[in-house]
mmCIF file of C-alpha atoms in Angstrom:
data_model
loop_
_atom_site.group_PDB
_atom_site.id
_atom_site.type_symbol
_atom_site.label_atom_id
_atom_site.label_comp_id
_atom_site.label_asym_id
_atom_site.label_seq_id
_atom_site.Cartn_x
_atom_site.Cartn_y
_atom_site.Cartn_z
ATOM 1 C CA LEU A 1 -122.916 198.327 169.388
ATOM 2 C CA SER A 2 -121.972 201.975 169.202
ATOM 3 C CA LYS A 3 -122.427 202.127 165.442
ATOM 4 C CA SER A 4 -126.189 201.694 165.745
ATOM 5 C CA CYS A 5 -126.289 204.408 168.411
ATOM 6 C CA SER A 6 -124.186 207.160 166.879
ATOM 7 C CA ALA A 7 -123.255 206.452 163.286
ATOM 8 C CA ALA A 8 -126.254 204.841 161.610
ATOM 9 C CA PRO A 9 -127.848 206.811 158.746
ATOM 10 C CA MET A 10 -130.748 208.891 160.057
ATOM 11 C CA PRO A 11 -134.085 209.033 158.195
ATOM 12 C CA ARG A 12 -135.046 212.515 157.072
ATOM 13 C CA GLU A 13 -138.178 212.721 159.212
ATOM 14 C CA LEU A 14 -136.277 211.631 162.307
ATOM 15 C CA ALA A 15 -133.651 214.303 161.692
ATOM 16 C CA GLU A 16 -136.415 216.900 161.341
ATOM 17 C CA ARG A 17 -138.105 215.724 164.546
ATOM 18 C CA LEU A 18 -134.808 215.895 166.430
ATOM 19 C CA ASP A 19 -134.440 219.497 165.306
ATOM 20 C CA GLN A 20 -137.344 220.136 167.725
ATOM 21 C CA LEU A 21 -135.520 218.613 170.705
ATOM 22 C CA HIS A 22 -135.183 221.976 172.445
ATOM 23 C CA SER A 23 -138.902 222.734 172.135
ATOM 24 C CA TRP A 24 -141.190 221.962 175.062
ATOM 25 C CA SER A 25 -144.421 222.137 173.058
ATOM 26 C CA GLU A 26 -143.554 220.910 169.561
ATOM 27 C CA PHE A 27 -141.615 217.709 170.236
ATOM 28 C CA ASP A 28 -143.555 214.457 169.761
ATOM 29 C CA ILE A 29 -141.897 211.612 171.686
ATOM 30 C CA PHE A 30 -144.304 208.997 170.391
ATOM 31 C CA ARG A 31 -143.494 209.726 166.755
ATOM 32 C CA VAL A 32 -139.773 209.708 167.526
ATOM 33 C CA SER A 33 -140.177 206.370 169.284
ATOM 34 C CA THR A 34 -141.725 204.942 166.134
ATOM 35 C CA LEU A 35 -139.022 206.419 163.906
ATOM 36 C CA THR A 36 -136.253 204.946 166.093
ATOM 37 C CA GLY A 37 -137.759 201.465 166.061
ATOM 38 C CA GLY A 38 -138.893 201.746 169.672
ATOM 39 C CA ARG A 39 -135.473 202.867 170.944
ATOM 40 C CA PRO A 40 -135.843 206.629 171.492
ATOM 41 C CA LEU A 41 -133.778 206.883 174.667
ATOM 42 C CA GLN A 42 -130.351 206.198 173.185
ATOM 43 C CA THR A 43 -130.999 208.627 170.320
ATOM 44 C CA ILE A 44 -132.326 211.477 172.475
ATOM 45 C CA ALA A 45 -129.871 211.017 175.361
ATOM 46 C CA LEU A 46 -126.879 210.973 173.007
ATOM 47 C CA ARG A 47 -128.096 214.219 171.426
ATOM 48 C CA ALA A 48 -128.534 215.714 174.897
ATOM 49 C CA PHE A 49 -124.932 214.876 175.837
ATOM 50 C CA ARG A 50 -123.746 216.347 172.536
ATOM 51 C CA ASP A 51 -125.925 219.453 172.669
ATOM 52 C CA MET A 52 -124.625 220.204 176.169
ATOM 53 C CA ASN A 53 -121.079 219.751 174.782
ATOM 54 C CA LEU A 54 -120.306 217.207 177.508
ATOM 55 C CA VAL A 55 -118.613 214.742 175.153
ATOM 56 C CA GLU A 56 -116.084 217.395 174.141
ATOM 57 C CA LYS A 57 -115.723 219.296 177.435
ATOM 58 C CA LEU A 58 -115.331 216.200 179.620
ATOM 59 C CA ASN A 59 -113.546 214.138 176.964
ATOM 60 C CA LEU A 60 -116.117 211.344 177.176
ATOM 61 C CA PRO A 61 -115.560 208.265 174.978
ATOM 62 C CA GLU A 62 -118.648 208.320 172.781
ATOM 63 C CA ASP A 63 -118.486 204.614 171.918
ATOM 64 C CA LYS A 64 -118.790 203.693 175.599
ATOM 65 C CA LEU A 65 -121.477 206.314 176.142
ATOM 66 C CA CYS A 66 -123.464 204.724 173.315
ATOM 67 C CA ASN A 67 -122.950 201.258 174.780
ATOM 68 C CA PHE A 68 -124.166 202.479 178.161
ATOM 69 C CA LEU A 69 -127.269 204.144 176.724
ATOM 70 C CA MET A 70 -128.148 201.062 174.709
ATOM 71 C CA ASP A 71 -127.674 198.788 177.728
ATOM 72 C CA VAL A 72 -129.795 201.025 179.957
ATOM 73 C CA GLU A 73 -132.561 201.219 177.356
ATOM 74 C CA ALA A 74 -132.574 197.418 177.051
ATOM 75 C CA HIS A 75 -133.305 197.226 180.796
ATOM 76 C CA TYR A 76 -136.536 199.227 180.552
ATOM 77 C CA PRO A 77 -139.314 196.584 180.362
ATOM 78 C CA CYS A 78 -141.328 196.893 177.166
ATOM 79 C CA THR A 79 -144.286 195.365 179.034
ATOM 80 C CA ASN A 80 -144.457 198.411 181.310
ATOM 81 C CA GLN A 81 -147.017 200.752 179.772
ATOM 82 C CA TYR A 82 -145.833 203.934 181.499
ATOM 83 C CA HIS A 83 -142.473 203.636 183.271
ATOM 84 C CA ASN A 84 -140.623 202.543 180.155
ATOM 85 C CA ASN A 85 -137.929 203.795 177.794
ATOM 86 C CA VAL A 86 -140.353 206.139 176.020
ATOM 87 C CA HIS A 87 -141.206 207.882 179.296
ATOM 88 C CA VAL A 88 -137.533 208.258 180.185
ATOM 89 C CA ALA A 89 -136.683 209.516 176.685
ATOM 90 C CA ASP A 90 -139.513 212.034 177.080
ATOM 91 C CA VAL A 91 -138.125 213.197 180.437
ATOM 92 C CA THR A 92 -134.633 213.450 178.926
ATOM 93 C CA GLN A 93 -135.996 215.675 176.152
ATOM 94 C CA GLY A 94 -137.847 217.792 178.705
ATOM 95 C CA ILE A 95 -134.662 218.255 180.711
ATOM 96 C CA LEU A 96 -132.823 219.335 177.561
ATOM 97 C CA ALA A 97 -135.608 221.799 176.707
ATOM 98 C CA LEU A 98 -135.351 223.365 180.170
ATOM 99 C CA LEU A 99 -131.560 223.513 180.082
ATOM 100 C CA THR A 100 -131.637 225.416 176.802
ATOM 101 C CA THR A 101 -134.262 227.896 178.038
ATOM 102 C CA ASP A 102 -133.368 231.258 179.632
ATOM 103 C CA ASN A 103 -129.651 230.522 179.773
ATOM 104 C CA CYS A 104 -130.211 227.823 182.396
ATOM 105 C CA ALA A 105 -127.370 225.489 181.332
ATOM 106 C CA HIS A 106 -124.826 228.317 181.489
ATOM 107 C CA GLN A 107 -125.550 228.702 185.199
ATOM 108 C CA LEU A 108 -124.722 225.042 185.897
ATOM 109 C CA THR A 109 -121.345 223.331 185.917
ATOM 110 C CA ASN A 110 -120.466 220.585 183.453
ATOM 111 C CA LEU A 111 -120.468 218.071 186.301
ATOM 112 C CA GLU A 112 -123.945 219.180 187.412
ATOM 113 C CA ILE A 113 -125.328 218.800 183.893
ATOM 114 C CA LEU A 114 -123.638 215.414 183.544
ATOM 115 C CA SER A 115 -125.146 214.273 186.839
ATOM 116 C CA LEU A 116 -128.588 215.552 185.863
ATOM 117 C CA LEU A 117 -128.536 213.695 182.541
ATOM 118 C CA MET A 118 -127.122 210.540 184.124
ATOM 119 C CA ALA A 119 -129.837 210.576 186.803
ATOM 120 C CA THR A 120 -132.514 211.180 184.193
ATOM 121 C CA VAL A 121 -131.442 208.259 182.021
ATOM 122 C CA ILE A 122 -131.436 205.724 184.876
ATOM 123 C CA HIS A 123 -134.207 207.110 187.070
ATOM 124 C CA ASP A 124 -136.773 204.389 186.223
ATOM 125 C CA VAL A 125 -134.562 201.597 184.868
ATOM 126 C CA ASN A 126 -136.081 198.125 185.318
ATOM 127 C CA HIS A 127 -139.213 199.610 186.909
ATOM 128 C CA PRO A 128 -141.528 196.777 188.043
ATOM 129 C CA GLY A 129 -144.694 198.661 187.089
ATOM 130 C CA VAL A 130 -145.965 199.020 190.670
ATOM 131 C CA ASN A 131 -145.321 201.713 193.270
ATOM 132 C CA ASN A 132 -143.299 201.584 196.465
ATOM 133 C CA SER A 133 -146.353 201.151 198.677
ATOM 134 C CA TYR A 134 -147.360 198.011 196.793
ATOM 135 C CA LEU A 135 -143.853 196.557 197.093
ATOM 136 C CA VAL A 136 -143.763 197.256 200.829
ATOM 137 C CA GLN A 137 -147.266 195.994 201.569
ATOM 138 C CA SER A 138 -146.746 192.817 199.537
ATOM 139 C CA GLY A 139 -143.432 192.062 201.236
ATOM 140 C CA ALA A 140 -141.577 192.076 197.940
ATOM 141 C CA GLU A 141 -137.927 191.060 197.850
ATOM 142 C CA GLN A 142 -136.914 194.604 196.818
ATOM 143 C CA ALA A 143 -138.662 196.029 199.897
ATOM 144 C CA MET A 144 -136.727 193.640 202.132
ATOM 145 C CA LEU A 145 -133.478 194.632 200.419
ATOM 146 C CA TYR A 146 -134.027 198.385 200.748
ATOM 147 C CA ASN A 147 -135.771 198.392 204.155
ATOM 148 C CA ASP A 148 -139.109 199.702 202.843
ATOM 149 C CA THR A 149 -137.503 203.041 201.887
ATOM 150 C CA SER A 150 -137.721 204.447 198.322
ATOM 151 C CA VAL A 151 -137.659 200.844 197.144
ATOM 152 C CA ASN A 152 -137.989 201.458 193.407
ATOM 153 C CA GLU A 153 -135.609 204.399 193.403
ATOM 154 C CA HIS A 154 -132.862 202.526 195.237
ATOM 155 C CA GLY A 155 -133.213 199.716 192.716
ATOM 156 C CA HIS A 156 -132.923 202.098 189.765
ATOM 157 C CA ILE A 157 -129.765 203.671 191.194
ATOM 158 C CA SER A 158 -128.123 200.350 191.973
ATOM 159 C CA LEU A 159 -128.767 198.845 188.547
ATOM 160 C CA GLY A 160 -127.838 202.077 186.767
ATOM 161 C CA PHE A 161 -124.387 202.101 188.323
ATOM 162 C CA GLN A 162 -123.930 198.383 187.791
ATOM 163 C CA LEU A 163 -124.538 198.932 184.073
ATOM 164 C CA LEU A 164 -122.183 201.917 184.050
ATOM 165 C CA HIS A 165 -119.353 199.880 185.553
ATOM 166 C CA LYS A 166 -119.318 197.270 182.828
ATOM 167 C CA PRO A 167 -115.939 197.865 181.122
ATOM 168 C CA GLU A 168 -117.541 198.353 177.705
ATOM 169 C CA ASN A 169 -120.036 200.893 179.130
ATOM 170 C CA ASN A 170 -117.965 202.998 181.522
ATOM 171 C CA PHE A 171 -117.805 206.315 179.722
ATOM 172 C CA LEU A 172 -117.038 208.032 183.046
ATOM 173 C CA ALA A 173 -113.871 206.071 183.841
ATOM 174 C CA GLY A 174 -111.794 209.147 182.986
ATOM 175 C CA LEU A 175 -113.330 211.320 185.712
ATOM 176 C CA SER A 176 -111.105 212.134 188.658
ATOM 177 C CA ASP A 177 -111.895 210.413 191.949
ATOM 178 C CA VAL A 178 -113.248 213.656 193.368
ATOM 179 C CA ASP A 179 -115.474 214.353 190.366
ATOM 180 C CA TYR A 180 -116.767 210.767 190.225
ATOM 181 C CA ARG A 181 -117.761 210.808 193.891
ATOM 182 C CA ALA A 182 -119.456 214.193 193.492
ATOM 183 C CA MET A 183 -121.308 212.947 190.414
ATOM 184 C CA ARG A 184 -122.394 209.730 192.115
ATOM 185 C CA ARG A 185 -123.655 211.624 195.158
ATOM 186 C CA MET A 186 -125.688 213.972 192.976
ATOM 187 C CA VAL A 187 -127.163 211.130 190.909
ATOM 188 C CA ILE A 188 -128.215 209.255 194.048
ATOM 189 C CA GLU A 189 -129.842 212.372 195.526
ATOM 190 C CA LEU A 190 -131.617 213.220 192.267
ATOM 191 C CA VAL A 191 -133.079 209.778 191.648
ATOM 192 C CA LEU A 192 -134.219 209.460 195.279
ATOM 193 C CA GLY A 193 -135.885 212.840 194.789
ATOM 194 C CA THR A 194 -138.240 211.316 192.201
ATOM 195 C CA ASP A 195 -139.972 209.329 194.952
ATOM 196 C CA MET A 196 -143.447 210.885 195.187
ATOM 197 C CA ALA A 197 -143.362 210.391 198.965
ATOM 198 C CA PHE A 198 -141.044 213.417 199.095
ATOM 199 C CA HIS A 199 -143.102 215.614 196.747
ATOM 200 C CA GLN A 200 -144.619 218.010 199.270
ATOM 201 C CA ASN A 201 -141.401 218.400 201.243
ATOM 202 C CA LEU A 202 -139.372 218.997 198.083
ATOM 203 C CA LEU A 203 -141.885 221.572 196.843
ATOM 204 C CA ALA A 204 -141.908 223.460 200.147
ATOM 205 C CA THR A 205 -138.122 223.401 200.528
ATOM 206 C CA PHE A 206 -137.589 224.605 196.967
ATOM 207 C CA ALA A 207 -140.134 227.410 197.379
ATOM 208 C CA THR A 208 -138.370 228.573 200.545
ATOM 209 C CA SER A 209 -134.937 228.482 198.899
ATOM 210 C CA THR A 210 -136.235 230.365 195.862
ATOM 211 C CA SER A 211 -137.744 233.106 198.018
ATOM 212 C CA ILE A 212 -134.412 233.552 199.813
ATOM 213 C CA LEU A 213 -131.897 233.046 196.990
ATOM 214 C CA GLY A 214 -133.833 234.263 193.946
ATOM 215 C CA SER A 215 -133.213 233.228 190.328
ATOM 216 C CA ASP A 216 -129.492 234.036 190.153
ATOM 217 C CA LEU A 217 -127.993 230.552 190.464
ATOM 218 C CA SER A 218 -124.591 231.954 191.426
ATOM 219 C CA ARG A 219 -126.144 232.539 194.852
ATOM 220 C CA TRP A 220 -127.143 228.875 195.145
ATOM 221 C CA LYS A 221 -124.388 226.912 196.896
ATOM 222 C CA ASP A 222 -123.697 223.290 197.840
ATOM 223 C CA GLU A 223 -126.870 221.570 199.098
ATOM 224 C CA ASN A 224 -129.096 224.198 197.511
ATOM 225 C CA ARG A 225 -127.668 223.388 194.092
ATOM 226 C CA ILE A 226 -128.440 219.704 194.580
ATOM 227 C CA LEU A 227 -131.942 220.740 195.668
ATOM 228 C CA LEU A 228 -132.305 222.703 192.432
ATOM 229 C CA LEU A 229 -131.262 219.705 190.310
ATOM 230 C CA LYS A 230 -133.623 217.434 192.257
ATOM 231 C CA PHE A 231 -136.477 219.826 191.621
ATOM 232 C CA ILE A 232 -135.698 220.022 187.882
ATOM 233 C CA LEU A 233 -135.726 216.241 187.459
ATOM 234 C CA HIS A 234 -138.790 215.696 189.651
ATOM 235 C CA SER A 235 -140.728 218.459 187.890
ATOM 236 C CA VAL A 236 -140.049 217.103 184.406
ATOM 237 C CA ASP A 237 -140.705 213.538 185.554
ATOM 238 C CA ILE A 238 -144.334 214.452 186.372
ATOM 239 C CA SER A 239 -144.787 217.097 183.674
ATOM 240 C CA ASN A 240 -147.097 215.182 181.331
ATOM 241 C CA PRO A 241 -150.067 217.466 182.120
ATOM 242 C CA ALA A 242 -147.978 220.462 180.982
ATOM 243 C CA ARG A 243 -147.157 218.954 177.581
ATOM 244 C CA ALA A 244 -149.028 219.547 174.322
ATOM 245 C CA TRP A 245 -152.556 218.160 174.553
ATOM 246 C CA PRO A 246 -152.122 215.115 172.225
ATOM 247 C CA GLN A 247 -149.104 213.899 174.227
ATOM 248 C CA CYS A 248 -150.750 214.768 177.545
ATOM 249 C CA LEU A 249 -153.861 212.741 176.697
ATOM 250 C CA ARG A 250 -151.862 209.749 175.484
ATOM 251 C CA TRP A 251 -149.743 209.690 178.642
ATOM 252 C CA ALA A 252 -152.871 209.969 180.791
ATOM 253 C CA ASN A 253 -154.317 206.902 179.082
ATOM 254 C CA LEU A 254 -151.051 204.959 179.442
ATOM 255 C CA VAL A 255 -150.633 205.664 183.144
ATOM 256 C CA THR A 256 -154.065 204.128 183.837
ATOM 257 C CA GLU A 257 -153.340 200.879 181.971
#
């Protein structure tokens, strides 16, 4: 499995496109999706882990990381026109672009970056193509399971960790107990933060924290740092209107289908 993720020969155009991974405006996710045979997430996410030096710094087994990324991507329904692997690959690239802008990544810990990327990769896995309100109002099984609260998001988190804990996928098995629990807590908080029901509250809370703490992230502690990561993921998740016009227009058409 891992060979097709990390060691397969890369076409020249794909390599050139991936050289634009750190660019917010130049990267074309739809072309990269075509060049990867419709599997952009594993390619982009693996590069993100490498570019952030997480594989080396945290001694992550790359074969299991590849297996995990491939398994997660396989659980994004290809019938879903918007909340699919292309969307999540696009969000992953956007996260990487932000992390490499204005020294942002250097103000985060390795565990925070790991948690941010992990949350990004799983944040829409197995999305049913309908929103939480629909699931609640229709009495869907997922709504019963998660008590009408962030139904989709709880499902994404649960499946994401189930996939991680397959023996062949668990690239985080080497984390200490303390680090694993901290990572899991952050991932849960970040994915729940993508629920649009919390948008206004998240925006207001982040604005207040920014006015008090400023842009020096060394002043951001504990819960405020989780708030920051939540805001990064949520912002990029809904950032299609801020992308280059051809991508923006295509996403706008897809979200209405």
